[in-house]
Amino acid sequence: KKLTVGVCVMEKKAFSAPMLEILQRLEAFGEFEIVHFGDKVILEEPIQSWPICQCLIAFYSTGFPLEKAEAYASLRKSFLVNELGQQHLLHDRRKVYERLEMFGVPVPRYALVNREYPNQELDYFIEEEDFVEVHGNRFLKPFVEKPVEGDDHSIMIYYPSAAGGGMKELFRKVGNRSSEFHPEVRRVRREGSYIYEEFMPTGGTDVKVYTVGPEYAHAEARKSPVVDGVVMRNPDGKEVRYPVLLTPTEKQISRELCIAFRQAVCGFDLLRCEGKSYVCDVNGWSFVKNSYKYYDDAACVLRKMFLDARAPHLSTTMPPILPWKIKEPVQQSEGLTRQGSGIIGTFGQSEELRCVIAIIR
Ligand SMILES: Nc1ncnc2c1ncn2[C@@H]1O[C@H](COP(=O)(O)OP(=O)(O)O)[C@@H](O)[C@H]1O
Ligand SMILES: [Mg+2]
């Protein structure tokens, strides 16, 4: 009997290229039945009539009824890759930072300015030409201003008058732009609640990290929108990414973050600044795009996660050949033999690295 894995996410996410790639690989193991809920069921059907699944992939995206999915998960006691209750935290940058700090993850120095109504006067908030002060904590320009809502990506950076002043607004990519400089703006926003934080100079690169469980993380670097707002693209139109190796400290951060938010599949942003790394953003469920190595790895890690959670009696040992690779055309390795190995012609497919021995003097 196969384990049922429910995909309870909006169709836009369920049918995204990386999701399909990874689900296809999961299915190839032969141990799982993938059940797509679909928008109609998620939005219109009562949870009692949703398909019954032992394992559940469920995460918030625009239009997703998070509470309803929570009710379903507790009704069916499904194993969740990413816990639903904790996904509420991701909507509020204040809660994200609070949780990161609780788990000892470094975040930029920050302060909160909460307003109950637009332009509310606050006695603890002072604004001068070159700094703001919140409860006596001073943030010299350049500083960063972020709306408290996690889904609001209008982030502003204010520059010191000595550098000519002005403000840079960052936003979600529109074509090939991701930020715009406004030389005339000198005053901060007053209409809502914001986080003020120190600007961490990174040399112009963001590190994007994608976890699949606490033991696995893929990282890549991209040009920061802060640089000039021009999105660098390859000839194929995809944003340019650079390979990154995480330091042991950063790997530990990934692990803690994954556990702190109970989101096995989780994307977040790291700022590398003066030899230290800070988390400035946690995005929840997010897959790497266009990396077959990552798709393979993610499928293997998810498989183990599902089996451990719902079929611990089954072996989670990996087959020597990944089941989806069999279908790929097998390279004929003519003349390539290994003396004494006994495996002629199949060399390169059924080998498995068992051990690395190093002698270090
Ligand atoms: N404290 C900071 N110092 C320097 N750059 C920052 C800081 N916070 C954010 N940024 C830059 O702004 C970008 C967007 O900020 P982020 O917090 O990730 O918000 P979003 O939700 O829009 O992704 C980051 O990728 C990073 O380049
Ligand atoms: Mg971000």
mmCIF file of C-alpha atoms in Angstrom, residues 34-361:
data_model
loop_
_atom_site.group_PDB
_atom_site.id
_atom_site.type_symbol
_atom_site.label_atom_id
_atom_site.label_comp_id
_atom_site.label_asym_id
_atom_site.label_seq_id
_atom_site.Cartn_x
_atom_site.Cartn_y
_atom_site.Cartn_z
ATOM 1 C CA ILE A 34 0.518 12.023 -4.964
ATOM 2 C CA VAL A 35 -2.912 13.582 -4.497
ATOM 3 C CA HIS A 36 -3.466 17.064 -5.911
ATOM 4 C CA PHE A 37 -6.266 18.850 -4.058
ATOM 5 C CA GLY A 38 -6.777 21.673 -6.568
ATOM 6 C CA ASP A 39 -8.103 25.168 -5.983
ATOM 7 C CA LYS A 40 -11.763 24.190 -6.229
ATOM 8 C CA VAL A 41 -11.551 21.620 -3.433
ATOM 9 C CA ILE A 42 -9.380 23.857 -1.272
ATOM 10 C CA LEU A 43 -11.601 26.895 -1.639
ATOM 11 C CA GLU A 44 -15.084 25.432 -1.987
ATOM 12 C CA GLU A 45 -15.288 21.976 -0.419
ATOM 13 C CA PRO A 46 -15.630 21.444 3.339
ATOM 14 C CA ILE A 47 -12.534 19.884 4.932
ATOM 15 C CA GLN A 48 -14.496 16.717 5.757
ATOM 16 C CA SER A 49 -14.614 15.904 2.085
ATOM 17 C CA TRP A 50 -10.984 16.691 1.294
ATOM 18 C CA PRO A 51 -8.942 13.639 0.283
ATOM 19 C CA ILE A 52 -7.480 11.727 3.215
ATOM 20 C CA CYS A 53 -3.676 11.831 3.187
ATOM 21 C CA GLN A 54 -1.015 10.526 5.503
ATOM 22 C CA CYS A 55 1.467 13.187 4.518
ATOM 23 C CA LEU A 56 0.667 16.729 3.571
ATOM 24 C CA ILE A 57 2.381 19.451 1.617
ATOM 25 C CA ALA A 58 0.487 22.587 2.512
ATOM 26 C CA PHE A 59 1.614 26.172 2.574
ATOM 27 C CA TYR A 60 0.226 29.647 2.342
ATOM 28 C CA SER A 61 0.320 31.680 -0.832
ATOM 29 C CA THR A 62 -2.045 34.437 -2.007
ATOM 30 C CA GLY A 63 -5.651 33.310 -1.632
ATOM 31 C CA PHE A 64 -4.856 30.174 0.384
ATOM 32 C CA PRO A 65 -7.224 29.540 3.326
ATOM 33 C CA LEU A 66 -4.604 28.877 5.999
ATOM 34 C CA GLU A 67 -7.041 28.346 8.902
ATOM 35 C CA LYS A 68 -9.146 25.935 6.887
ATOM 36 C CA ALA A 69 -6.064 23.887 6.011
ATOM 37 C CA GLU A 70 -5.054 23.920 9.681
ATOM 38 C CA ALA A 71 -8.460 22.528 10.623
ATOM 39 C CA TYR A 72 -8.063 19.795 8.018
ATOM 40 C CA ALA A 73 -4.570 18.849 9.198
ATOM 41 C CA SER A 74 -5.707 18.526 12.793
ATOM 42 C CA LEU A 75 -8.832 16.574 11.775
ATOM 43 C CA ARG A 76 -6.761 14.046 9.822
ATOM 44 C CA LYS A 77 -3.581 14.312 11.908
ATOM 45 C CA SER A 78 -1.539 14.404 8.725
ATOM 46 C CA PHE A 79 2.219 14.614 8.802
ATOM 47 C CA LEU A 80 3.066 18.123 7.651
ATOM 48 C CA VAL A 81 6.282 18.972 5.848
ATOM 49 C CA ASN A 82 5.777 22.598 6.854
ATOM 50 C CA GLU A 83 3.616 23.194 9.909
ATOM 51 C CA LEU A 84 0.645 25.420 9.225
ATOM 52 C CA GLY A 85 0.208 27.173 12.578
ATOM 53 C CA GLN A 86 3.717 28.593 12.347
ATOM 54 C CA GLN A 87 3.084 30.005 8.880
ATOM 55 C CA HIS A 88 1.159 32.882 10.445
ATOM 56 C CA LEU A 89 4.479 34.148 11.804
ATOM 57 C CA LEU A 90 5.775 34.636 8.274
ATOM 58 C CA HIS A 91 3.200 37.342 7.573
ATOM 59 C CA ASP A 92 4.700 39.603 10.189
ATOM 60 C CA ARG A 93 8.358 40.602 9.987
ATOM 61 C CA ARG A 94 8.286 41.474 13.706
ATOM 62 C CA LYS A 95 7.350 37.908 14.608
ATOM 63 C CA VAL A 96 9.943 36.542 12.207
ATOM 64 C CA TYR A 97 12.740 38.526 13.880
ATOM 65 C CA GLU A 98 11.467 37.693 17.344
ATOM 66 C CA ARG A 99 11.542 33.987 16.579
ATOM 67 C CA LEU A 100 14.972 34.161 14.968
ATOM 68 C CA GLU A 101 16.340 35.895 18.044
ATOM 69 C CA MET A 102 14.660 33.339 20.297
ATOM 70 C CA PHE A 103 16.655 30.636 18.497
ATOM 71 C CA GLY A 104 19.904 32.566 18.586
ATOM 72 C CA VAL A 105 19.950 33.361 14.857
ATOM 73 C CA PRO A 106 21.727 36.679 14.168
ATOM 74 C CA VAL A 107 19.522 39.417 12.683
ATOM 75 C CA PRO A 108 20.492 43.023 11.858
ATOM 76 C CA ARG A 109 20.137 45.488 14.762
ATOM 77 C CA TYR A 110 16.546 46.717 14.507
ATOM 78 C CA ALA A 111 13.719 48.594 16.241
ATOM 79 C CA LEU A 112 9.945 48.591 15.852
ATOM 80 C CA VAL A 113 7.719 51.569 15.168
ATOM 81 C CA ASN A 114 4.088 50.522 15.586
ATOM 82 C CA ARG A 115 1.238 52.812 14.607
ATOM 83 C CA GLU A 116 -2.445 52.196 15.257
ATOM 84 C CA TYR A 117 -3.532 54.669 12.626
ATOM 85 C CA PRO A 118 -1.732 56.513 9.810
ATOM 86 C CA ASN A 119 0.515 59.382 10.889
ATOM 87 C CA GLN A 120 0.016 58.643 14.579
ATOM 88 C CA GLU A 121 2.455 60.757 16.612
ATOM 89 C CA LEU A 122 4.720 58.616 18.759
ATOM 90 C CA ASP A 123 6.700 60.023 21.671
ATOM 91 C CA TYR A 124 9.413 57.377 21.318
ATOM 92 C CA PHE A 125 10.131 58.133 17.669
ATOM 93 C CA ILE A 126 12.467 60.972 16.662
ATOM 94 C CA GLU A 127 13.458 61.812 13.107
ATOM 95 C CA GLU A 128 16.419 64.040 12.257
ATOM 96 C CA GLU A 129 18.180 64.781 9.007
ATOM 97 C CA ASP A 130 20.638 61.915 9.326
ATOM 98 C CA PHE A 131 19.079 59.455 11.739
ATOM 99 C CA VAL A 132 15.955 58.126 13.363
ATOM 100 C CA GLU A 133 15.754 57.239 17.023
ATOM 101 C CA VAL A 134 13.376 54.631 18.406
ATOM 102 C CA HIS A 135 13.148 54.335 22.206
ATOM 103 C CA GLY A 136 16.579 55.937 22.357
ATOM 104 C CA ASN A 137 18.120 53.542 19.807
ATOM 105 C CA ARG A 138 19.692 55.560 17.075
ATOM 106 C CA PHE A 139 19.885 54.400 13.457
ATOM 107 C CA LEU A 140 22.251 56.522 11.417
ATOM 108 C CA LYS A 141 21.698 56.738 7.694
ATOM 109 C CA PRO A 142 22.003 54.594 5.698
ATOM 110 C CA PHE A 143 19.253 52.589 7.372
ATOM 111 C CA VAL A 144 16.547 50.274 6.086
ATOM 112 C CA GLU A 145 12.788 50.710 6.582
ATOM 113 C CA LYS A 146 10.577 47.635 6.143
ATOM 114 C CA PRO A 147 6.793 47.421 6.405
ATOM 115 C CA VAL A 148 5.874 45.027 9.231
ATOM 116 C CA GLU A 149 3.687 42.995 6.841
ATOM 117 C CA GLY A 150 5.819 40.200 5.420
ATOM 118 C CA ASP A 151 3.962 40.290 2.109
ATOM 119 C CA ASP A 152 4.639 43.991 1.579
ATOM 120 C CA HIS A 153 7.923 44.231 -0.316
ATOM 121 C CA SER A 154 8.185 47.997 -0.478
ATOM 122 C CA ILE A 155 11.472 48.379 1.373
ATOM 123 C CA MET A 156 13.222 51.712 1.582
ATOM 124 C CA ILE A 157 16.831 52.640 2.233
ATOM 125 C CA TYR A 158 17.638 56.205 3.298
ATOM 126 C CA TYR A 159 21.063 57.679 2.534
ATOM 127 C CA PRO A 160 23.044 60.211 4.599
ATOM 128 C CA SER A 161 23.134 63.859 3.541
ATOM 129 C CA ALA A 162 26.934 63.594 3.263
ATOM 130 C CA ALA A 163 26.358 61.127 0.436
ATOM 131 C CA GLY A 164 23.770 63.399 -1.153
ATOM 132 C CA GLY A 165 20.773 61.975 0.718
ATOM 133 C CA GLY A 166 17.814 60.426 -1.024
ATOM 134 C CA MET A 167 16.007 57.157 -0.747
ATOM 135 C CA LYS A 168 16.067 53.897 -2.664
ATOM 136 C CA GLU A 169 12.903 51.908 -2.912
ATOM 137 C CA LEU A 170 13.203 48.156 -3.434
ATOM 138 C CA PHE A 171 10.318 46.173 -4.831
ATOM 139 C CA ARG A 172 9.448 42.823 -6.385
ATOM 140 C CA LYS A 173 11.051 42.515 -9.808
ATOM 141 C CA VAL A 174 9.179 44.377 -12.522
ATOM 142 C CA GLY A 175 10.768 43.367 -15.825
ATOM 143 C CA ASN A 176 14.459 43.988 -15.317
ATOM 144 C CA ARG A 177 14.115 46.444 -12.398
ATOM 145 C CA SER A 178 14.134 45.734 -8.677
ATOM 146 C CA SER A 179 14.751 49.177 -7.163
ATOM 147 C CA GLU A 180 14.480 52.877 -7.896
ATOM 148 C CA PHE A 181 16.421 55.804 -6.429
ATOM 149 C CA HIS A 182 14.520 58.937 -5.365
ATOM 150 C CA PRO A 183 17.065 61.737 -4.720
ATOM 151 C CA GLU A 184 14.480 64.172 -3.336
ATOM 152 C CA VAL A 185 13.053 61.954 -0.571
ATOM 153 C CA ARG A 186 14.524 62.716 2.854
ATOM 154 C CA ARG A 187 11.691 61.920 5.236
ATOM 155 C CA VAL A 188 10.698 58.442 6.328
ATOM 156 C CA ARG A 189 7.208 57.013 5.904
ATOM 157 C CA ARG A 190 4.676 57.782 8.614
ATOM 158 C CA GLU A 191 1.512 56.087 7.495
ATOM 159 C CA GLY A 192 2.060 52.604 8.874
ATOM 160 C CA SER A 193 4.163 50.386 11.117
ATOM 161 C CA TYR A 194 7.769 49.788 10.176
ATOM 162 C CA ILE A 195 10.923 48.029 11.209
ATOM 163 C CA TYR A 196 14.047 50.200 11.157
ATOM 164 C CA GLU A 197 17.294 48.368 10.860
ATOM 165 C CA GLU A 198 20.900 49.095 10.246
ATOM 166 C CA PHE A 199 22.084 48.794 6.684
ATOM 167 C CA MET A 200 24.499 45.868 6.384
ATOM 168 C CA PRO A 201 27.025 46.411 3.586
ATOM 169 C CA THR A 202 27.405 43.109 1.759
ATOM 170 C CA GLY A 203 29.380 44.171 -1.278
ATOM 171 C CA GLY A 204 26.288 43.893 -3.422
ATOM 172 C CA THR A 205 25.286 40.236 -3.098
ATOM 173 C CA ASP A 206 22.387 38.522 -1.396
ATOM 174 C CA VAL A 207 22.731 34.920 -0.343
ATOM 175 C CA LYS A 208 19.528 32.946 -0.864
ATOM 176 C CA VAL A 209 19.255 29.733 1.123
ATOM 177 C CA TYR A 210 16.760 26.927 0.532
ATOM 178 C CA THR A 211 16.407 24.232 3.176
ATOM 179 C CA VAL A 212 14.891 20.784 2.806
ATOM 180 C CA GLY A 213 14.778 19.686 6.412
ATOM 181 C CA PRO A 214 17.318 20.791 9.028
ATOM 182 C CA GLU A 215 20.155 18.751 7.497
ATOM 183 C CA TYR A 216 20.012 20.050 3.941
ATOM 184 C CA ALA A 217 20.423 23.499 2.467
ATOM 185 C CA HIS A 218 21.140 24.791 -0.999
ATOM 186 C CA ALA A 219 22.557 28.305 -1.294
ATOM 187 C CA GLU A 220 23.146 30.660 -4.177
ATOM 188 C CA ALA A 221 24.122 34.301 -4.464
ATOM 189 C CA ARG A 222 22.414 36.988 -6.507
ATOM 190 C CA LYS A 223 23.069 40.616 -7.121
ATOM 191 C CA SER A 224 21.333 42.645 -4.415
ATOM 192 C CA PRO A 225 18.512 44.977 -5.556
ATOM 193 C CA VAL A 226 20.329 47.648 -3.532
ATOM 194 C CA VAL A 227 23.164 47.935 -6.090
ATOM 195 C CA ASP A 228 21.446 49.714 -8.986
ATOM 196 C CA GLY A 229 18.131 47.972 -9.396
ATOM 197 C CA VAL A 230 19.076 46.394 -12.718
ATOM 198 C CA VAL A 231 18.286 42.675 -12.657
ATOM 199 C CA MET A 232 21.093 40.677 -14.304
ATOM 200 C CA ARG A 233 19.771 38.004 -16.622
ATOM 201 C CA ASN A 234 21.345 35.175 -18.607
ATOM 202 C CA PRO A 235 20.657 34.938 -22.338
ATOM 203 C CA ASP A 236 17.807 32.545 -21.438
ATOM 204 C CA GLY A 237 16.165 35.308 -19.384
ATOM 205 C CA LYS A 238 16.804 33.728 -15.970
ATOM 206 C CA GLU A 239 18.323 35.786 -13.204
ATOM 207 C CA VAL A 240 22.093 35.299 -12.854
ATOM 208 C CA ARG A 241 23.015 33.176 -9.842
ATOM 209 C CA TYR A 242 26.410 32.429 -8.378
ATOM 210 C CA PRO A 243 27.374 29.260 -6.538
ATOM 211 C CA VAL A 244 27.880 29.639 -2.804
ATOM 212 C CA LEU A 245 29.307 27.371 -0.127
ATOM 213 C CA LEU A 246 27.787 27.951 3.268
ATOM 214 C CA THR A 247 30.161 28.252 6.207
ATOM 215 C CA PRO A 248 29.680 25.901 9.165
ATOM 216 C CA THR A 249 28.035 28.783 11.075
ATOM 217 C CA GLU A 250 25.637 29.420 8.217
ATOM 218 C CA LYS A 251 24.768 25.728 8.041
ATOM 219 C CA GLN A 252 23.970 25.874 11.730
ATOM 220 C CA ILE A 253 21.785 28.943 11.082
ATOM 221 C CA SER A 254 19.883 27.030 8.374
ATOM 222 C CA ARG A 255 19.304 24.180 10.746
ATOM 223 C CA GLU A 256 18.094 26.414 13.579
ATOM 224 C CA LEU A 257 15.856 28.396 11.265
ATOM 225 C CA CYS A 258 14.228 25.302 9.863
ATOM 226 C CA ILE A 259 13.502 24.071 13.374
ATOM 227 C CA ALA A 260 12.486 27.491 14.722
ATOM 228 C CA PHE A 261 9.736 27.911 12.124
ATOM 229 C CA ARG A 262 8.951 24.188 11.779
ATOM 230 C CA GLN A 263 9.192 24.625 8.033
ATOM 231 C CA ALA A 264 11.251 21.835 6.501
ATOM 232 C CA VAL A 265 11.154 23.455 3.072
ATOM 233 C CA CYS A 266 12.060 27.043 3.717
ATOM 234 C CA GLY A 267 13.772 29.846 1.852
ATOM 235 C CA PHE A 268 15.528 32.713 3.566
ATOM 236 C CA ASP A 269 17.954 35.551 2.859
ATOM 237 C CA LEU A 270 21.396 35.894 4.387
ATOM 238 C CA LEU A 271 23.453 39.068 4.469
ATOM 239 C CA ARG A 272 27.193 38.431 4.658
ATOM 240 C CA CYS A 273 28.751 41.435 6.243
ATOM 241 C CA GLU A 274 32.220 41.864 7.716
ATOM 242 C CA GLY A 275 32.775 38.186 8.302
ATOM 243 C CA LYS A 276 29.405 37.578 9.935
ATOM 244 C CA SER A 277 26.062 36.448 8.530
ATOM 245 C CA TYR A 278 22.640 37.815 9.383
ATOM 246 C CA VAL A 279 19.188 36.613 8.400
ATOM 247 C CA CYS A 280 17.076 39.507 7.110
ATOM 248 C CA ASP A 281 14.083 37.652 5.645
ATOM 249 C CA VAL A 282 12.314 34.287 5.972
ATOM 250 C CA ASN A 283 10.023 33.291 3.114
ATOM 251 C CA GLY A 284 8.622 29.877 4.039
ATOM 252 C CA TRP A 285 8.071 27.202 1.378
ATOM 253 C CA SER A 286 10.311 27.859 -1.555
ATOM 254 C CA PHE A 287 12.079 25.579 -4.038
ATOM 255 C CA VAL A 288 15.251 26.291 -6.010
ATOM 256 C CA LYS A 289 14.482 26.782 -9.678
ATOM 257 C CA ASN A 290 16.264 25.108 -12.581
ATOM 258 C CA SER A 291 18.625 22.859 -10.639
ATOM 259 C CA TYR A 292 18.350 19.145 -11.368
ATOM 260 C CA LYS A 293 20.795 18.363 -8.597
ATOM 261 C CA TYR A 294 18.529 20.150 -6.131
ATOM 262 C CA TYR A 295 15.397 18.427 -7.491
ATOM 263 C CA ASP A 296 17.091 15.049 -7.009
ATOM 264 C CA ASP A 297 18.256 15.914 -3.510
ATOM 265 C CA ALA A 298 14.927 17.413 -2.451
ATOM 266 C CA ALA A 299 13.036 14.311 -3.629
ATOM 267 C CA CYS A 300 15.397 12.035 -1.681
ATOM 268 C CA VAL A 301 15.170 14.092 1.503
ATOM 269 C CA LEU A 302 11.373 14.378 1.305
ATOM 270 C CA ARG A 303 11.074 10.655 0.686
ATOM 271 C CA LYS A 304 13.047 9.896 3.842
ATOM 272 C CA MET A 305 11.022 12.446 5.796
ATOM 273 C CA PHE A 306 7.720 10.838 4.736
ATOM 274 C CA LEU A 307 8.861 7.282 5.357
ATOM 275 C CA ASP A 308 10.333 8.112 8.761
ATOM 276 C CA ALA A 309 7.119 9.878 9.758
ATOM 277 C CA ARG A 310 4.507 7.468 8.457
ATOM 278 C CA ALA A 311 6.190 4.175 7.559
ATOM 279 C CA PRO A 312 9.156 3.803 9.926
ATOM 280 C CA HIS A 313 9.108 0.022 9.411
ATOM 281 C CA LEU A 314 10.191 0.513 5.799
ATOM 282 C CA SER A 315 13.822 0.874 4.936
ATOM 283 C CA THR A 316 14.837 4.313 3.805
ATOM 284 C CA THR A 317 18.071 3.076 2.242
ATOM 285 C CA MET A 318 18.541 4.677 -1.133
ATOM 286 C CA PRO A 319 18.493 2.479 -4.199
ATOM 287 C CA PRO A 320 21.954 2.649 -5.828
ATOM 288 C CA ILE A 321 20.431 4.212 -8.926
ATOM 289 C CA LEU A 322 17.862 6.948 -8.533
ATOM 290 C CA PRO A 323 14.676 5.534 -10.078
ATOM 291 C CA TRP A 324 14.060 8.474 -12.398
ATOM 292 C CA LYS A 325 17.585 8.274 -13.793
ATOM 293 C CA ILE A 326 16.898 4.855 -15.310
ATOM 294 C CA LYS A 327 14.622 6.483 -17.839
ATOM 295 C CA GLU A 328 17.288 8.893 -18.956
ATOM 296 C CA PRO A 329 19.284 7.648 -21.948
ATOM 297 C CA VAL A 330 22.134 5.514 -20.634
ATOM 298 C CA GLN A 331 25.521 6.692 -21.851
ATOM 299 C CA GLN A 332 27.344 3.876 -23.581
ATOM 300 C CA SER A 333 30.760 3.769 -22.023
ATOM 301 C CA GLU A 334 32.458 1.881 -24.816
ATOM 302 C CA GLY A 335 35.865 0.589 -23.999
ATOM 303 C CA LEU A 336 35.644 1.972 -20.500
ATOM 304 C CA THR A 337 36.335 -0.912 -18.215
ATOM 305 C CA ARG A 338 37.734 -1.321 -14.790
ATOM 306 C CA GLN A 339 40.104 -4.153 -14.342
ATOM 307 C CA GLY A 340 38.864 -6.493 -11.731
ATOM 308 C CA SER A 341 35.729 -4.558 -10.928
ATOM 309 C CA GLY A 342 33.563 -7.069 -12.721
ATOM 310 C CA ILE A 343 31.170 -4.369 -13.842
ATOM 311 C CA ILE A 344 31.879 -3.621 -17.430
ATOM 312 C CA GLY A 345 29.707 -1.200 -19.302
ATOM 313 C CA THR A 346 27.633 -0.162 -16.319
ATOM 314 C CA PHE A 347 30.492 1.747 -14.776
ATOM 315 C CA GLY A 348 29.378 5.121 -13.562
ATOM 316 C CA GLN A 349 25.762 4.237 -12.924
ATOM 317 C CA SER A 350 25.687 1.773 -10.104
ATOM 318 C CA GLU A 351 28.552 3.110 -8.067
ATOM 319 C CA GLU A 352 27.997 4.631 -4.718
ATOM 320 C CA LEU A 353 30.426 6.621 -2.611
ATOM 321 C CA ARG A 354 30.692 4.705 0.638
ATOM 322 C CA CYS A 355 33.580 6.327 2.358
ATOM 323 C CA VAL A 356 36.256 8.966 2.068
ATOM 324 C CA ILE A 357 39.534 8.419 3.835
ATOM 325 C CA ALA A 358 41.827 11.360 4.346
ATOM 326 C CA ILE A 359 45.203 11.511 5.946
ATOM 327 C CA ILE A 360 45.940 14.989 7.215
ATOM 328 C CA ARG A 361 49.375 15.867 8.438
#
